[in-house]
Amino acid sequence: MEPLRVFSDHVEILDQRQLPQAVRYFNAHRASDVVEAIRTLAVRGAPAIGIAGLYGLWLEARYLAEAGESGFMDKLLVAAQQLRHVRPTAVNLSWAIDRALGRLTPGPADEVVTRLRDMADTLRQEEEERNARMAQLGAQLLPNRDSRVLTHCNTGSLATVGVGTALGVIREGYRQGRVAMVWVDETRPLLQGSRLTAWELLQDQIPATLITDSMAAGLMQQGQVDAVFVGADRIALNGDTANKVGTYGLAVLAQYHRIPFYVVAPVSTIDEHIASGQDIPIEERQADEVRLIRGVPIAPEGMAVKNPAFDVTPYALISAIITDRGVVYPPFDQKLRQLLEEDRHA
Ligand SMILES: CSC[C@H]1O[C@H](OP(=O)(O)O)[C@H](O)[C@@H]1O
């Protein structure tokens, strides 16, 4: 199931808010359509929103070129800023937009349109290849032939455009006979685990059991978890990692129970401009995402709510970071800088 289907004149976006009950795509023709899709989590997942953002820039360039309006580049840059800022935590979105703009050379509008489409197609291919490499590298870390692994949120094909990051490792581990089953955190409040990860694993016929987020601790205490694999939205140079809220708690539990805790993310998720996790912007989302489920109240109306979409796991709680350029063990600083340098010159 692809989060995006790309055509010559539009992009179809899978509305992930309606999964697993309904598989519905809607058409995006302009950047504003993609901004709204990312803002509402119709499309979500760090790599997927980076790719969606770049296709959104291509759509806007295409529209402006066809309209023949004056101020083509100025209007395109406005759209780029709107796309770049729609969700602050995942670095992939701003990284994709900034890299594309940095590689654009001034020229006729139709040439800009073609360049942006080529860059979006290339990024999509790059992410698919990065996912495949991480899956192979990560599967080698699975502690034994019948590991019971726990994962949080959704890091599969719906969050990327390939096999996934953490879920890609789990898929490959299962294929190699190294994974016996998967504990799937439901992942409150938006339930990316119960709605999306559970759905992907059932599609793959990989044994999986859905749990509430609060059950992970007891399962670890009972010796039911052999490893934890999670994704990332932004990794600081010291290895501190922002990921879906609830990840930090899992990392603390894993360390207490001496369970390996792995982050799986492409090098494009490492932010060279951020030294430590305290500088990673954490997206605060609206209260009703906690107070309601599918419009049904589960809390008193008007109840005060705190709804950070992510939290930051300190590098000291991370056993290894599995990237598309290799597995990095602590201390992370120098090695992450080296990976960024390799990626820059690839
Ligand atoms: C493959 S990284 C996916 C990453 O994005 C998710 O957040 P959201 O569903 O809000 O986009 C979550 O943090 C995942 O780990």
CSV table of C-alpha atoms and ligand atoms in Angstrom, one decimal:
chain,number,residue,atom,x,y,z
A,1,MET,CA,0.0,0.0,0.0
A,2,GLU,CA,1.6,3.2,-1.1
A,3,PRO,CA,1.1,6.5,0.8
A,4,LEU,CA,1.5,8.4,-2.5
A,5,ARG,CA,0.7,7.6,-6.1
A,6,VAL,CA,2.4,10.1,-8.5
A,7,PHE,CA,1.0,10.9,-12.0
A,8,SER,CA,2.0,13.4,-14.7
A,9,ASP,CA,-0.3,16.1,-13.5
A,10,HIS,CA,-1.3,15.3,-9.9
A,11,VAL,CA,-0.5,13.2,-6.8
A,12,GLU,CA,-2.9,10.8,-5.2
A,13,ILE,CA,-2.5,10.7,-1.4
A,14,LEU,CA,-3.7,7.8,0.7
A,15,ASP,CA,-5.8,9.2,3.6
A,16,GLN,CA,-4.2,7.4,6.5
A,17,ARG,CA,-6.7,8.9,8.9
A,18,GLN,CA,-9.3,6.5,7.5
A,19,LEU,CA,-7.2,3.3,7.8
A,20,PRO,CA,-7.7,0.5,8.6
A,21,GLN,CA,-11.5,0.8,7.9
A,22,ALA,CA,-11.2,2.5,4.5
A,23,VAL,CA,-8.6,2.7,1.8
A,24,ARG,CA,-9.3,6.1,0.2
A,25,TYR,CA,-7.0,8.2,-2.0
A,26,PHE,CA,-7.6,11.9,-2.7
A,27,ASN,CA,-6.0,14.1,-5.4
A,28,ALA,CA,-3.5,16.8,-4.7
A,29,HIS,CA,-3.0,19.5,-7.4
A,30,ARG,CA,-1.2,22.2,-5.5
A,31,ALA,CA,1.1,22.8,-2.5
A,32,SER,CA,-1.8,23.8,-0.3
A,33,ASP,CA,-3.4,20.3,-0.8
A,34,VAL,CA,-0.2,18.7,0.4
A,35,VAL,CA,0.2,21.2,3.3
A,36,GLU,CA,-3.3,20.2,4.5
A,37,ALA,CA,-2.6,16.5,4.1
A,38,ILE,CA,0.6,16.7,6.1
A,39,ARG,CA,-1.0,19.0,8.8
A,40,THR,CA,-3.9,16.6,9.3
A,41,LEU,CA,-1.7,13.5,9.2
A,42,ALA,CA,-3.5,12.2,6.1
A,43,VAL,CA,0.1,11.6,5.1
A,44,ARG,CA,2.5,11.1,7.9
A,45,GLY,CA,5.9,9.6,8.9
A,46,ALA,CA,9.1,11.5,8.6
A,47,PRO,CA,10.4,10.2,5.3
A,48,ALA,CA,6.9,10.1,3.7
A,49,ILE,CA,6.2,13.8,4.6
A,50,GLY,CA,9.6,14.8,3.2
A,51,ILE,CA,8.8,13.1,-0.1
A,52,ALA,CA,5.2,14.4,-0.1
A,53,GLY,CA,6.5,18.0,0.6
A,54,LEU,CA,8.8,17.8,-2.4
A,55,TYR,CA,6.1,16.6,-4.7
A,56,GLY,CA,3.9,19.4,-3.3
A,57,LEU,CA,6.6,21.9,-4.4
A,58,TRP,CA,6.6,20.3,-7.9
A,59,LEU,CA,2.8,20.6,-8.1
A,60,GLU,CA,2.9,24.3,-7.2
A,61,ALA,CA,5.6,25.0,-9.8
A,62,ARG,CA,3.5,23.1,-12.4
A,63,TYR,CA,0.4,25.2,-11.5
A,64,LEU,CA,2.3,28.5,-11.5
A,65,ALA,CA,4.0,27.7,-14.8
A,66,GLU,CA,0.7,26.7,-16.5
A,67,ALA,CA,-1.0,29.8,-15.1
A,68,GLY,CA,1.7,32.0,-16.5
A,69,GLU,CA,1.5,34.3,-13.5
A,70,SER,CA,4.3,36.8,-12.9
A,71,GLY,CA,6.6,36.4,-9.9
A,72,PHE,CA,7.0,32.6,-10.5
A,73,MET,CA,10.0,32.0,-8.2
A,74,ASP,CA,8.7,34.4,-5.5
A,75,LYS,CA,5.4,32.5,-5.4
A,76,LEU,CA,7.2,29.2,-5.5
A,77,LEU,CA,9.4,30.2,-2.5
A,78,VAL,CA,6.2,31.2,-0.5
A,79,ALA,CA,4.8,27.7,-1.2
A,80,ALA,CA,8.2,26.1,-0.1
A,81,GLN,CA,8.1,27.9,3.2
A,82,GLN,CA,4.5,26.8,3.8
A,83,LEU,CA,5.4,23.2,3.1
A,84,ARG,CA,8.7,23.4,5.1
A,85,HIS,CA,7.0,24.6,8.3
A,86,VAL,CA,3.8,22.6,8.4
A,87,ARG,CA,5.2,20.1,10.9
A,88,PRO,CA,8.3,21.2,12.9
A,89,THR,CA,9.8,18.0,14.4
A,90,ALA,CA,10.6,15.6,11.5
A,91,VAL,CA,13.7,17.0,9.9
A,92,ASN,CA,13.0,15.2,6.6
A,93,LEU,CA,10.5,17.8,5.4
A,94,SER,CA,12.7,20.9,5.8
A,95,TRP,CA,15.7,18.9,4.7
A,96,ALA,CA,14.0,17.8,1.4
A,97,ILE,CA,12.7,21.3,0.6
A,98,ASP,CA,16.0,23.0,1.5
A,99,ARG,CA,18.0,20.5,-0.6
A,100,ALA,CA,15.8,20.9,-3.6
A,101,LEU,CA,15.9,24.7,-3.4
A,102,GLY,CA,19.6,24.6,-3.0
A,103,ARG,CA,19.9,22.5,-6.2
A,104,LEU,CA,17.5,24.6,-8.3
A,105,THR,CA,19.2,26.9,-10.9
A,106,PRO,CA,17.2,29.9,-12.1
A,107,GLY,CA,15.7,29.3,-15.5
A,108,PRO,CA,12.4,29.1,-17.4
A,109,ALA,CA,9.5,27.9,-15.4
A,110,ASP,CA,9.0,24.7,-17.3
A,111,GLU,CA,12.6,23.7,-16.7
A,112,VAL,CA,12.1,24.3,-12.9
A,113,VAL,CA,9.0,22.2,-13.1
A,114,THR,CA,10.9,19.3,-14.7
A,115,ARG,CA,13.8,19.7,-12.3
A,116,LEU,CA,11.6,19.5,-9.2
A,117,ARG,CA,9.8,16.5,-10.5
A,118,ASP,CA,13.1,14.8,-11.2
A,119,MET,CA,14.3,15.6,-7.7
A,120,ALA,CA,11.2,14.3,-6.1
A,121,ASP,CA,11.3,11.1,-8.0
A,122,THR,CA,15.0,10.7,-7.1
A,123,LEU,CA,14.3,11.3,-3.4
A,124,ARG,CA,11.6,8.7,-3.5
A,125,GLN,CA,14.0,6.2,-5.1
A,126,GLU,CA,16.8,7.1,-2.6
A,127,GLU,CA,14.4,6.5,0.4
A,128,GLU,CA,13.3,3.1,-1.0
A,129,GLU,CA,17.0,2.1,-1.3
A,130,ARG,CA,17.9,3.5,2.1
A,131,ASN,CA,15.0,1.5,3.7
A,132,ALA,CA,16.2,-1.7,2.0
A,133,ARG,CA,19.8,-1.3,3.3
A,134,MET,CA,18.6,-0.5,6.8
A,135,ALA,CA,16.4,-3.6,6.8
A,136,GLN,CA,19.4,-5.8,5.9
A,137,LEU,CA,21.8,-4.2,8.5
A,138,GLY,CA,19.2,-4.1,11.3
A,139,ALA,CA,18.1,-7.7,10.9
A,140,GLN,CA,21.7,-8.8,11.8
A,141,LEU,CA,21.2,-7.3,15.3
A,142,LEU,CA,18.3,-9.4,16.2
A,143,PRO,CA,19.4,-11.3,19.4
A,144,ASN,CA,18.3,-14.8,18.5
A,145,ARG,CA,16.4,-17.0,16.0
A,146,ASP,CA,13.0,-16.3,17.5
A,147,SER,CA,13.1,-12.8,18.8
A,148,ARG,CA,10.0,-11.2,20.2
A,149,VAL,CA,10.4,-7.5,19.2
A,150,LEU,CA,8.4,-4.5,20.3
A,151,THR,CA,7.8,-1.4,18.2
A,152,HIS,CA,6.0,1.9,18.6
A,153,CYS,CA,4.0,4.0,16.2
A,154,ASN,CA,4.2,3.2,12.5
A,155,THR,CA,7.5,3.0,10.7
A,156,GLY,CA,6.4,0.9,7.8
A,157,SER,CA,5.5,1.5,4.2
A,158,LEU,CA,2.9,4.0,5.2
A,159,ALA,CA,5.5,6.2,6.9
A,160,THR,CA,8.1,5.9,4.2
A,161,VAL,CA,8.0,4.7,0.5
A,162,GLY,CA,9.7,1.4,1.0
A,163,VAL,CA,9.7,-1.5,3.4
A,164,GLY,CA,10.0,1.0,6.3
A,165,THR,CA,12.6,1.9,8.8
A,166,ALA,CA,12.1,0.0,12.1
A,167,LEU,CA,9.3,-2.0,10.5
A,168,GLY,CA,11.6,-2.7,7.6
A,169,VAL,CA,14.1,-4.3,9.9
A,170,ILE,CA,11.3,-6.3,11.5
A,171,ARG,CA,10.0,-7.5,8.1
A,172,GLU,CA,13.5,-8.6,7.0
A,173,GLY,CA,14.2,-10.2,10.4
A,174,TYR,CA,11.0,-12.2,10.0
A,175,ARG,CA,12.0,-13.2,6.5
A,176,GLN,CA,15.3,-14.5,7.8
A,177,GLY,CA,13.6,-16.4,10.6
A,178,ARG,CA,15.0,-14.2,13.3
A,179,VAL,CA,11.6,-12.7,14.5
A,180,ALA,CA,9.0,-14.9,16.1
A,181,MET,CA,6.4,-12.2,16.8
A,182,VAL,CA,5.9,-8.5,17.1
A,183,TRP,CA,4.4,-6.6,20.1
A,184,VAL,CA,2.6,-3.6,18.5
A,185,ASP,CA,2.1,-0.5,20.7
A,186,GLU,CA,-1.2,1.0,19.9
A,187,THR,CA,0.5,4.5,20.2
A,188,ARG,CA,-1.9,7.0,21.7
A,189,PRO,CA,-3.4,9.4,20.9
A,190,LEU,CA,-3.6,8.9,17.1
A,191,LEU,CA,-3.1,5.1,17.2
A,192,GLN,CA,-0.6,4.8,14.4
A,193,GLY,CA,0.3,1.4,15.9
A,194,SER,CA,-3.2,-0.2,16.2
A,195,ARG,CA,-4.5,1.4,13.0
A,196,LEU,CA,-1.4,1.2,10.7
A,197,THR,CA,1.4,-1.0,12.0
A,198,ALA,CA,-1.1,-3.8,13.0
A,199,TRP,CA,-2.6,-3.5,9.5
A,200,GLU,CA,0.7,-3.7,7.7
A,201,LEU,CA,1.8,-6.7,9.7
A,202,LEU,CA,-1.5,-8.5,9.1
A,203,GLN,CA,-1.1,-7.8,5.4
A,204,ASP,CA,2.3,-9.4,5.6
A,205,GLN,CA,1.0,-12.3,7.7
A,206,ILE,CA,3.7,-11.6,10.3
A,207,PRO,CA,2.6,-12.8,13.8
A,208,ALA,CA,1.8,-9.7,15.8
A,209,THR,CA,0.0,-8.8,19.0
A,210,LEU,CA,-1.6,-5.4,19.7
A,211,ILE,CA,-1.0,-4.0,23.2
A,212,THR,CA,-1.9,-0.7,24.9
A,213,ASP,CA,1.1,1.5,25.5
A,214,SER,CA,0.8,0.9,29.2
A,215,MET,CA,1.3,-2.9,28.8
A,216,ALA,CA,4.9,-2.7,27.5
A,217,ALA,CA,6.4,-2.4,31.0
A,218,GLY,CA,4.8,-5.6,32.3
A,219,LEU,CA,5.8,-7.6,29.2
A,220,MET,CA,9.4,-6.5,29.6
A,221,GLN,CA,9.2,-7.4,33.3
A,222,GLN,CA,7.9,-10.9,32.4
A,223,GLY,CA,10.8,-11.4,30.0
A,224,GLN,CA,8.5,-11.3,26.9
A,225,VAL,CA,10.5,-8.7,24.9
A,226,ASP,CA,13.9,-9.4,23.4
A,227,ALA,CA,14.5,-6.1,21.5
A,228,VAL,CA,12.8,-2.8,20.8
A,229,PHE,CA,13.0,-1.1,17.4
A,230,VAL,CA,11.7,2.4,16.8
A,231,GLY,CA,11.9,5.0,14.1
A,232,ALA,CA,13.0,8.6,14.4
A,233,ASP,CA,11.8,12.1,13.3
A,234,ARG,CA,15.0,13.9,14.0
A,235,ILE,CA,18.4,12.8,15.4
A,236,ALA,CA,20.8,15.4,17.1
A,237,LEU,CA,24.5,15.1,16.5
A,238,ASN,CA,25.0,13.6,19.9
A,239,GLY,CA,22.5,10.8,19.1
A,240,ASP,CA,19.6,12.2,21.1
A,241,THR,CA,16.5,11.1,19.1
A,242,ALA,CA,13.0,12.7,18.7
A,243,ASN,CA,10.4,10.1,17.9
A,244,LYS,CA,6.6,9.5,18.6
A,245,VAL,CA,5.6,10.4,22.1
A,246,GLY,CA,6.0,7.3,24.3
A,247,THR,CA,9.4,6.4,22.9
A,248,TYR,CA,11.4,7.8,25.7
A,249,GLY,CA,9.4,5.8,28.3
A,250,LEU,CA,10.1,2.6,26.3
A,251,ALA,CA,13.8,3.4,26.3
A,252,VAL,CA,13.9,3.9,30.0
A,253,LEU,CA,12.1,0.6,30.5
A,254,ALA,CA,14.4,-1.2,28.1
A,255,GLN,CA,17.5,0.0,29.9
A,256,TYR,CA,16.0,-1.0,33.3
A,257,HIS,CA,15.2,-4.5,31.9
A,258,ARG,CA,18.5,-4.7,30.0
A,259,ILE,CA,16.7,-5.1,26.6
A,260,PRO,CA,18.4,-3.7,23.4
A,261,PHE,CA,16.8,-0.5,22.2
A,262,TYR,CA,17.4,0.4,18.6
A,263,VAL,CA,16.7,3.5,16.5
A,264,VAL,CA,16.3,2.9,12.8
A,265,ALA,CA,16.6,6.0,10.6
A,266,PRO,CA,18.2,7.0,7.3
A,267,VAL,CA,21.1,9.5,7.5
A,268,SER,CA,18.8,12.1,6.2
A,269,THR,CA,17.1,12.1,9.6
A,270,ILE,CA,20.3,13.3,11.3
A,271,ASP,CA,20.2,17.1,11.8
A,272,GLU,CA,23.7,18.6,11.5
A,273,HIS,CA,22.5,21.9,12.9
A,274,ILE,CA,21.3,20.4,16.2
A,275,ALA,CA,23.9,19.4,18.8
A,276,SER,CA,21.6,17.8,21.3
A,277,GLY,CA,17.9,16.8,21.8
A,278,GLN,CA,17.1,19.9,23.9
A,279,ASP,CA,17.2,21.9,20.7
A,280,ILE,CA,14.8,19.7,18.7
A,281,PRO,CA,11.4,21.4,18.2
A,282,ILE,CA,8.6,19.3,19.6
A,283,GLU,CA,5.2,19.6,17.8
A,284,GLU,CA,2.3,20.4,20.1
A,285,ARG,CA,-1.0,19.2,18.5
A,286,GLN,CA,-4.6,20.0,19.2
A,287,ALA,CA,-6.4,18.9,22.4
A,288,ASP,CA,-9.2,17.0,20.7
A,289,GLU,CA,-6.8,14.4,19.4
A,290,VAL,CA,-6.6,13.3,23.1
A,291,ARG,CA,-10.1,14.1,24.2
A,292,LEU,CA,-11.8,12.3,21.2
A,293,ILE,CA,-11.4,9.1,19.3
A,294,ARG,CA,-13.0,9.3,15.8
A,295,GLY,CA,-15.2,12.1,17.2
A,296,VAL,CA,-16.4,10.2,20.3
A,297,PRO,CA,-15.6,12.0,23.5
A,298,ILE,CA,-13.4,10.0,26.0
A,299,ALA,CA,-12.8,12.9,28.3
A,300,PRO,CA,-15.0,15.7,29.7
A,301,GLU,CA,-15.6,18.5,27.2
A,302,GLY,CA,-13.2,21.4,27.8
A,303,MET,CA,-10.8,19.3,29.8
A,304,ALA,CA,-7.2,20.7,29.7
A,305,VAL,CA,-4.9,18.6,27.6
A,306,LYS,CA,-1.2,18.3,26.9
A,307,ASN,CA,-0.5,16.8,23.5
A,308,PRO,CA,3.2,16.8,22.4
A,309,ALA,CA,3.4,14.6,19.3
A,310,PHE,CA,7.0,13.5,20.1
A,311,ASP,CA,9.5,13.1,22.9
A,312,VAL,CA,13.3,12.9,23.0
A,313,THR,CA,15.3,9.8,24.0
A,314,PRO,CA,18.7,10.6,25.3
A,315,TYR,CA,21.6,9.0,23.5
A,316,ALA,CA,22.6,7.1,26.6
A,317,LEU,CA,19.5,5.0,26.4
A,318,ILE,CA,20.0,4.0,22.8
A,319,SER,CA,21.9,0.7,22.1
A,320,ALA,CA,22.6,1.5,18.5
A,321,ILE,CA,21.4,3.7,15.6
A,322,ILE,CA,20.8,1.7,12.4
A,323,THR,CA,21.3,3.9,9.4
A,324,ASP,CA,21.5,3.2,5.7
A,325,ARG,CA,25.2,3.8,5.9
A,326,GLY,CA,25.9,1.4,8.7
A,327,VAL,CA,25.1,0.6,12.4
A,328,VAL,CA,26.4,3.2,14.8
A,329,TYR,CA,27.2,2.4,18.4
A,330,PRO,CA,27.8,4.8,21.2
A,331,PRO,CA,29.6,7.3,21.5
A,332,PHE,CA,27.6,8.7,18.5
A,333,ASP,CA,28.9,12.2,18.0
A,334,GLN,CA,31.9,11.6,15.7
A,335,LYS,CA,30.4,8.7,13.8
A,336,LEU,CA,27.2,10.6,13.0
A,337,ARG,CA,29.2,13.6,11.7
A,338,GLN,CA,31.2,11.1,9.6
A,339,LEU,CA,28.0,9.6,8.1
A,340,LEU,CA,26.7,13.1,7.3
A,341,GLU,CA,30.0,13.8,5.5
A,342,GLU,CA,29.8,10.5,3.5
A,343,ASP,CA,26.1,11.3,2.6
A,344,ARG,CA,27.0,14.8,1.5
A,345,HIS,CA,29.6,13.5,-1.0
A,346,ALA,CA,27.7,10.4,-2.2
B,1,LIG,C1,9.7,6.2,9.6
B,1,LIG,S1,9.7,7.4,10.7
B,1,LIG,C2,8.0,7.5,11.2
B,1,LIG,C3,7.9,8.3,12.4
B,1,LIG,O1,6.9,9.3,12.2
B,1,LIG,C4,5.9,9.1,13.1
B,1,LIG,O2,5.3,10.3,13.5
B,1,LIG,P1,3.9,10.7,12.8
B,1,LIG,O3,3.0,9.5,12.7
B,1,LIG,O4,3.3,11.8,13.8
B,1,LIG,O5,4.3,11.3,11.5
B,1,LIG,C5,6.6,8.4,14.3
B,1,LIG,O6,7.3,9.4,15.0
B,1,LIG,C6,7.5,7.5,13.6
B,1,LIG,O7,8.5,6.9,14.3
